Amino acid sequence: MLFVLCGAIFLEGIDLAMLNVALPSIRADLGLSTGELQWVMSAYVLGYGGFMLLGGRAADLFGRRRMFVGWLAVFLLFSGLGGLATEAWMLIAARFVTGVAAAFMTPAGLSIITTTFPEGPRRNQALLVYSGTAAGGFSLGLVTGGLLTSIGWRWVFFAPVLLSAVILVAALALLPRADAGEDGAEENGATGAAVGRARRRGVDVLGALTVTGAILLLVATVEGATHTTAARSVTTLAASLALFAAFVVIERRSAAPLVRLGILRSSALVRANVGGLLVAAAFFGFQFIAVLYLQELRGWSTLETSFAMLVLGIDAILAPLLTPRLVNRWGNTRVILGGLVVAATGYALFLPIGMDTVYLAMFPTMLLVGISFALAYGPLTIAATDGIAEEEQGLAGALFYTSFQFGAALGLSSATAVSVAVGGAGERGMLDGYRAALLVPLGAAVLGALVTASGLRRNGPARERAREDAATPAVTG
């Protein structure tokens, strides 16, 4: 089971990484502007983040296996359609639907893990292996994306179709059917009764559409701030905030809310989600600007860029091997804080890039960013689902992934907006824009470290370690 679920998250990682490396080739072939190029990435992120809450709730109510398998098939189909795109809108639309499919598939997979493995060291180990596999997909995708793009960028979309088909067949054979809501069955006891009542009340589709619209408008406001009128930016921002307010009202009045607002009373859960948002904003904003710098300003090939960024995949090794030991020794919060400090250091070291910067000078940043992701991502996943009732594990996972993808969209949009606003004509102007845009990931990492540090001041590291240590005999005894 874990093998199949890791295969799916590996698919997501390799899909994103291959596309990221292929962006300059896609721009050259389809004639995309920088804004359109950013939307090729952001469309997936918005579909993913916008429908994640609905996907997580659907997994809780209608069966995690059913949601995982069904939407994996949709992911397979629209990944292939993206490779057939001849215009920007076709590619953006295909990526959006692919993101929606991932929004239903991913929280279902995560909740299968969190409801199968008991809370404590075994679940933590499984989640760290799971997140490490995602990193492995990303690192392999960087190289594979360069190889495939050298043949033709469309193969970046066709290759995941083959991998998806293999995972789909394995999922049908290996994923457990003993799942709440699967084939009309419900679990026994209080959990099954709660699921049954929620299923009869239905799903909050209006809430899902409202929050998706709010996210879409907010990202569009940031992305368009540098090349639209102030009046239009203010209008879209106001509309976004209004939709967020409407979402809160809908959730308060709904008989079956998409998000039970009481779950947000957990300060640990809120910090984990804010931390995930800022980690994603920094990481995706950095890699987007780094790829453009290496390929469009320095003239590196896609394969050279792939190998230059390959060291980012070191988290695939560290996440399952080193991070569990650190978490057991120091607790989630301190490990996350260490990861964010390492990330901020790495981003700061990349700020002095120039027209003739050698790779040896870039290597420390690539290494530190990879290490930081290994330290932060897995523990954030644990913190976001720890202590949550089984019938809301899909919701908790969806909240975290929504925050993560929302952060990715904002990081991409903000980095693009700063680059366009500051950059000018010629190589010097492009370099100035890239340098300014790199302040976005640096600022996000610093802010994330401050938010995480507030958890230490509130709870104290000793209390956190004691709580996690106390779980060990309960699981093994």
JSON list of N, CA, C and O in Angstrom, two decimals, residues 205-236:
[
{"chain": "A", "resi": 205, "resn": "VAL", "atom": "N", "xyz": [-20.21, 22.05, -1.98]},
{"chain": "A", "resi": 205, "resn": "VAL", "atom": "CA", "xyz": [-19.63, 22.46, -3.26]},
{"chain": "A", "resi": 205, "resn": "VAL", "atom": "C", "xyz": [-19.54, 23.98, -3.33]},
{"chain": "A", "resi": 205, "resn": "VAL", "atom": "O", "xyz": [-18.57, 24.54, -3.85]},
{"chain": "A", "resi": 206, "resn": "LEU", "atom": "N", "xyz": [-20.55, 24.70, -2.82]},
{"chain": "A", "resi": 206, "resn": "LEU", "atom": "CA", "xyz": [-20.53, 26.16, -2.86]},
{"chain": "A", "resi": 206, "resn": "LEU", "atom": "C", "xyz": [-19.33, 26.71, -2.11]},
{"chain": "A", "resi": 206, "resn": "LEU", "atom": "O", "xyz": [-18.67, 27.65, -2.56]},
{"chain": "A", "resi": 207, "resn": "GLY", "atom": "N", "xyz": [-19.01, 26.11, -0.98]},
{"chain": "A", "resi": 207, "resn": "GLY", "atom": "CA", "xyz": [-17.83, 26.55, -0.24]},
{"chain": "A", "resi": 207, "resn": "GLY", "atom": "C", "xyz": [-16.55, 26.33, -1.02]},
{"chain": "A", "resi": 207, "resn": "GLY", "atom": "O", "xyz": [-15.65, 27.17, -1.03]},
{"chain": "A", "resi": 208, "resn": "ALA", "atom": "N", "xyz": [-16.46, 25.18, -1.71]},
{"chain": "A", "resi": 208, "resn": "ALA", "atom": "CA", "xyz": [-15.27, 24.88, -2.51]},
{"chain": "A", "resi": 208, "resn": "ALA", "atom": "C", "xyz": [-15.10, 25.89, -3.65]},
{"chain": "A", "resi": 208, "resn": "ALA", "atom": "O", "xyz": [-14.01, 26.39, -3.91]},
{"chain": "A", "resi": 209, "resn": "LEU", "atom": "N", "xyz": [-16.21, 26.21, -4.34]},
{"chain": "A", "resi": 209, "resn": "LEU", "atom": "CA", "xyz": [-16.13, 27.16, -5.44]},
{"chain": "A", "resi": 209, "resn": "LEU", "atom": "C", "xyz": [-15.79, 28.57, -4.94]},
{"chain": "A", "resi": 209, "resn": "LEU", "atom": "O", "xyz": [-15.04, 29.31, -5.59]},
{"chain": "A", "resi": 210, "resn": "THR", "atom": "N", "xyz": [-16.31, 28.91, -3.77]},
{"chain": "A", "resi": 210, "resn": "THR", "atom": "CA", "xyz": [-16.04, 30.25, -3.22]},
{"chain": "A", "resi": 210, "resn": "THR", "atom": "C", "xyz": [-14.58, 30.42, -2.86]},
{"chain": "A", "resi": 210, "resn": "THR", "atom": "O", "xyz": [-13.95, 31.42, -3.20]},
{"chain": "A", "resi": 211, "resn": "VAL", "atom": "N", "xyz": [-14.00, 29.44, -2.16]},
{"chain": "A", "resi": 211, "resn": "VAL", "atom": "CA", "xyz": [-12.61, 29.57, -1.76]},
{"chain": "A", "resi": 211, "resn": "VAL", "atom": "C", "xyz": [-11.68, 29.47, -2.96]},
{"chain": "A", "resi": 211, "resn": "VAL", "atom": "O", "xyz": [-10.64, 30.13, -3.02]},
{"chain": "A", "resi": 212, "resn": "THR", "atom": "N", "xyz": [-12.04, 28.69, -3.98]},
{"chain": "A", "resi": 212, "resn": "THR", "atom": "CA", "xyz": [-11.23, 28.61, -5.19]},
{"chain": "A", "resi": 212, "resn": "THR", "atom": "C", "xyz": [-11.22, 29.96, -5.91]},
{"chain": "A", "resi": 212, "resn": "THR", "atom": "O", "xyz": [-10.17, 30.44, -6.36]},
{"chain": "A", "resi": 213, "resn": "GLY", "atom": "N", "xyz": [-12.39, 30.59, -6.03]},
{"chain": "A", "resi": 213, "resn": "GLY", "atom": "CA", "xyz": [-12.45, 31.91, -6.64]},
{"chain": "A", "resi": 213, "resn": "GLY", "atom": "C", "xyz": [-11.65, 32.94, -5.87]},
{"chain": "A", "resi": 213, "resn": "GLY", "atom": "O", "xyz": [-10.98, 33.80, -6.46]},
{"chain": "A", "resi": 214, "resn": "ALA", "atom": "N", "xyz": [-11.69, 32.85, -4.55]},
{"chain": "A", "resi": 214, "resn": "ALA", "atom": "CA", "xyz": [-10.93, 33.79, -3.72]},
{"chain": "A", "resi": 214, "resn": "ALA", "atom": "C", "xyz": [-9.43, 33.64, -3.95]},
{"chain": "A", "resi": 214, "resn": "ALA", "atom": "O", "xyz": [-8.70, 34.64, -4.10]},
{"chain": "A", "resi": 215, "resn": "ILE", "atom": "N", "xyz": [-8.96, 32.40, -4.00]},
{"chain": "A", "resi": 215, "resn": "ILE", "atom": "CA", "xyz": [-7.53, 32.14, -4.24]},
{"chain": "A", "resi": 215, "resn": "ILE", "atom": "C", "xyz": [-7.13, 32.62, -5.62]},
{"chain": "A", "resi": 215, "resn": "ILE", "atom": "O", "xyz": [-6.09, 33.27, -5.80]},
{"chain": "A", "resi": 216, "resn": "LEU", "atom": "N", "xyz": [-7.94, 32.31, -6.63]},
{"chain": "A", "resi": 216, "resn": "LEU", "atom": "CA", "xyz": [-7.64, 32.69, -8.00]},
{"chain": "A", "resi": 216, "resn": "LEU", "atom": "C", "xyz": [-7.51, 34.20, -8.13]},
{"chain": "A", "resi": 216, "resn": "LEU", "atom": "O", "xyz": [-6.57, 34.72, -8.73]},
{"chain": "A", "resi": 217, "resn": "LEU", "atom": "N", "xyz": [-8.45, 34.94, -7.54]},
{"chain": "A", "resi": 217, "resn": "LEU", "atom": "CA", "xyz": [-8.42, 36.40, -7.65]},
{"chain": "A", "resi": 217, "resn": "LEU", "atom": "C", "xyz": [-7.24, 37.00, -6.88]},
{"chain": "A", "resi": 217, "resn": "LEU", "atom": "O", "xyz": [-6.64, 37.98, -7.33]},
{"chain": "A", "resi": 218, "resn": "LEU", "atom": "N", "xyz": [-6.89, 36.41, -5.74]},
{"chain": "A", "resi": 218, "resn": "LEU", "atom": "CA", "xyz": [-5.77, 36.94, -4.97]},
{"chain": "A", "resi": 218, "resn": "LEU", "atom": "C", "xyz": [-4.45, 36.78, -5.72]},
{"chain": "A", "resi": 218, "resn": "LEU", "atom": "O", "xyz": [-3.65, 37.70, -5.79]},
{"chain": "A", "resi": 219, "resn": "VAL", "atom": "N", "xyz": [-4.24, 35.59, -6.31]},
{"chain": "A", "resi": 219, "resn": "VAL", "atom": "CA", "xyz": [-3.02, 35.36, -7.08]},
{"chain": "A", "resi": 219, "resn": "VAL", "atom": "C", "xyz": [-2.99, 36.24, -8.32]},
{"chain": "A", "resi": 219, "resn": "VAL", "atom": "O", "xyz": [-1.95, 36.79, -8.69]},
{"chain": "A", "resi": 220, "resn": "ALA", "atom": "N", "xyz": [-4.14, 36.40, -8.99]},
{"chain": "A", "resi": 220, "resn": "ALA", "atom": "CA", "xyz": [-4.22, 37.27, -10.16]},
{"chain": "A", "resi": 220, "resn": "ALA", "atom": "C", "xyz": [-3.89, 38.71, -9.80]},
{"chain": "A", "resi": 220, "resn": "ALA", "atom": "O", "xyz": [-3.27, 39.44, -10.58]},
{"chain": "A", "resi": 221, "resn": "THR", "atom": "N", "xyz": [-4.29, 39.14, -8.61]},
{"chain": "A", "resi": 221, "resn": "THR", "atom": "CA", "xyz": [-3.99, 40.50, -8.16]},
{"chain": "A", "resi": 221, "resn": "THR", "atom": "C", "xyz": [-2.49, 40.71, -8.02]},
{"chain": "A", "resi": 221, "resn": "THR", "atom": "O", "xyz": [-1.94, 41.72, -8.47]},
{"chain": "A", "resi": 222, "resn": "VAL", "atom": "N", "xyz": [-1.81, 39.75, -7.40]},
{"chain": "A", "resi": 222, "resn": "VAL", "atom": "CA", "xyz": [-0.36, 39.86, -7.23]},
{"chain": "A", "resi": 222, "resn": "VAL", "atom": "C", "xyz": [0.36, 39.82, -8.56]},
{"chain": "A", "resi": 222, "resn": "VAL", "atom": "O", "xyz": [1.23, 40.62, -8.86]},
{"chain": "A", "resi": 223, "resn": "GLU", "atom": "N", "xyz": [-0.05, 38.85, -9.42]},
{"chain": "A", "resi": 223, "resn": "GLU", "atom": "CA", "xyz": [0.62, 38.69, -10.71]},
{"chain": "A", "resi": 223, "resn": "GLU", "atom": "C", "xyz": [0.44, 39.90, -11.61]},
{"chain": "A", "resi": 223, "resn": "GLU", "atom": "O", "xyz": [1.35, 40.32, -12.33]},
{"chain": "A", "resi": 224, "resn": "GLY", "atom": "N", "xyz": [-0.76, 40.52, -11.57]},
{"chain": "A", "resi": 224, "resn": "GLY", "atom": "CA", "xyz": [-1.04, 41.62, -12.47]},
{"chain": "A", "resi": 224, "resn": "GLY", "atom": "C", "xyz": [-0.71, 42.99, -11.91]},
{"chain": "A", "resi": 224, "resn": "GLY", "atom": "O", "xyz": [-0.95, 44.01, -12.58]},
{"chain": "A", "resi": 225, "resn": "ALA", "atom": "N", "xyz": [-0.17, 43.04, -10.70]},
{"chain": "A", "resi": 225, "resn": "ALA", "atom": "CA", "xyz": [0.07, 44.34, -10.05]},
{"chain": "A", "resi": 225, "resn": "ALA", "atom": "C", "xyz": [1.01, 45.23, -10.85]},
{"chain": "A", "resi": 225, "resn": "ALA", "atom": "O", "xyz": [0.90, 46.46, -10.80]},
{"chain": "A", "resi": 226, "resn": "THR", "atom": "N", "xyz": [1.95, 44.63, -11.60]},
{"chain": "A", "resi": 226, "resn": "THR", "atom": "CA", "xyz": [2.96, 45.43, -12.30]},
{"chain": "A", "resi": 226, "resn": "THR", "atom": "C", "xyz": [2.54, 45.85, -13.70]},
{"chain": "A", "resi": 226, "resn": "THR", "atom": "O", "xyz": [3.19, 46.71, -14.30]},
{"chain": "A", "resi": 227, "resn": "HIS", "atom": "N", "xyz": [1.49, 45.25, -14.25]},
{"chain": "A", "resi": 227, "resn": "HIS", "atom": "CA", "xyz": [1.13, 45.59, -15.63]},
{"chain": "A", "resi": 227, "resn": "HIS", "atom": "C", "xyz": [-0.36, 45.82, -15.83]},
{"chain": "A", "resi": 227, "resn": "HIS", "atom": "O", "xyz": [-0.88, 45.71, -16.93]},
{"chain": "A", "resi": 228, "resn": "THR", "atom": "N", "xyz": [-1.08, 46.11, -14.74]},
{"chain": "A", "resi": 228, "resn": "THR", "atom": "CA", "xyz": [-2.47, 46.53, -14.84]},
{"chain": "A", "resi": 228, "resn": "THR", "atom": "C", "xyz": [-2.65, 47.82, -14.04]},
{"chain": "A", "resi": 228, "resn": "THR", "atom": "O", "xyz": [-1.77, 48.23, -13.29]},
{"chain": "A", "resi": 229, "resn": "THR", "atom": "N", "xyz": [-3.81, 48.44, -14.19]},
{"chain": "A", "resi": 229, "resn": "THR", "atom": "CA", "xyz": [-4.07, 49.69, -13.49]},
{"chain": "A", "resi": 229, "resn": "THR", "atom": "C", "xyz": [-4.28, 49.43, -12.00]},
{"chain": "A", "resi": 229, "resn": "THR", "atom": "O", "xyz": [-4.65, 48.32, -11.58]},
{"chain": "A", "resi": 230, "resn": "ALA", "atom": "N", "xyz": [-4.05, 50.48, -11.20]},
{"chain": "A", "resi": 230, "resn": "ALA", "atom": "CA", "xyz": [-4.26, 50.36, -9.76]},
{"chain": "A", "resi": 230, "resn": "ALA", "atom": "C", "xyz": [-5.72, 50.05, -9.44]},
{"chain": "A", "resi": 230, "resn": "ALA", "atom": "O", "xyz": [-6.01, 49.29, -8.52]},
{"chain": "A", "resi": 231, "resn": "ALA", "atom": "N", "xyz": [-6.63, 50.64, -10.23]},
{"chain": "A", "resi": 231, "resn": "ALA", "atom": "CA", "xyz": [-8.05, 50.41, -9.98]},
{"chain": "A", "resi": 231, "resn": "ALA", "atom": "C", "xyz": [-8.41, 48.94, -10.16]},
{"chain": "A", "resi": 231, "resn": "ALA", "atom": "O", "xyz": [-9.18, 48.37, -9.38]},
{"chain": "A", "resi": 232, "resn": "ARG", "atom": "N", "xyz": [-7.84, 48.32, -11.22]},
{"chain": "A", "resi": 232, "resn": "ARG", "atom": "CA", "xyz": [-8.14, 46.91, -11.45]},
{"chain": "A", "resi": 232, "resn": "ARG", "atom": "C", "xyz": [-7.56, 46.03, -10.34]},
{"chain": "A", "resi": 232, "resn": "ARG", "atom": "O", "xyz": [-8.22, 45.08, -9.89]},
{"chain": "A", "resi": 233, "resn": "SER", "atom": "N", "xyz": [-6.36, 46.35, -9.87]},
{"chain": "A", "resi": 233, "resn": "SER", "atom": "CA", "xyz": [-5.75, 45.58, -8.79]},
{"chain": "A", "resi": 233, "resn": "SER", "atom": "C", "xyz": [-6.58, 45.69, -7.51]},
{"chain": "A", "resi": 233, "resn": "SER", "atom": "O", "xyz": [-6.80, 44.69, -6.82]},
{"chain": "A", "resi": 234, "resn": "VAL", "atom": "N", "xyz": [-7.03, 46.89, -7.20]},
{"chain": "A", "resi": 234, "resn": "VAL", "atom": "CA", "xyz": [-7.85, 47.09, -6.00]},
{"chain": "A", "resi": 234, "resn": "VAL", "atom": "C", "xyz": [-9.16, 46.34, -6.12]},
{"chain": "A", "resi": 234, "resn": "VAL", "atom": "O", "xyz": [-9.65, 45.72, -5.16]},
{"chain": "A", "resi": 235, "resn": "THR", "atom": "N", "xyz": [-9.75, 46.35, -7.33]},
{"chain": "A", "resi": 235, "resn": "THR", "atom": "CA", "xyz": [-11.03, 45.67, -7.54]},
{"chain": "A", "resi": 235, "resn": "THR", "atom": "C", "xyz": [-10.90, 44.17, -7.35]},
{"chain": "A", "resi": 235, "resn": "THR", "atom": "O", "xyz": [-11.72, 43.54, -6.66]},
{"chain": "A", "resi": 236, "resn": "THR", "atom": "N", "xyz": [-9.87, 43.56, -7.96]},
{"chain": "A", "resi": 236, "resn": "THR", "atom": "CA", "xyz": [-9.70, 42.11, -7.83]},
{"chain": "A", "resi": 236, "resn": "THR", "atom": "C", "xyz": [-9.34, 41.72, -6.39]},
{"chain": "A", "resi": 236, "resn": "THR", "atom": "O", "xyz": [-9.78, 40.68, -5.90]}
]
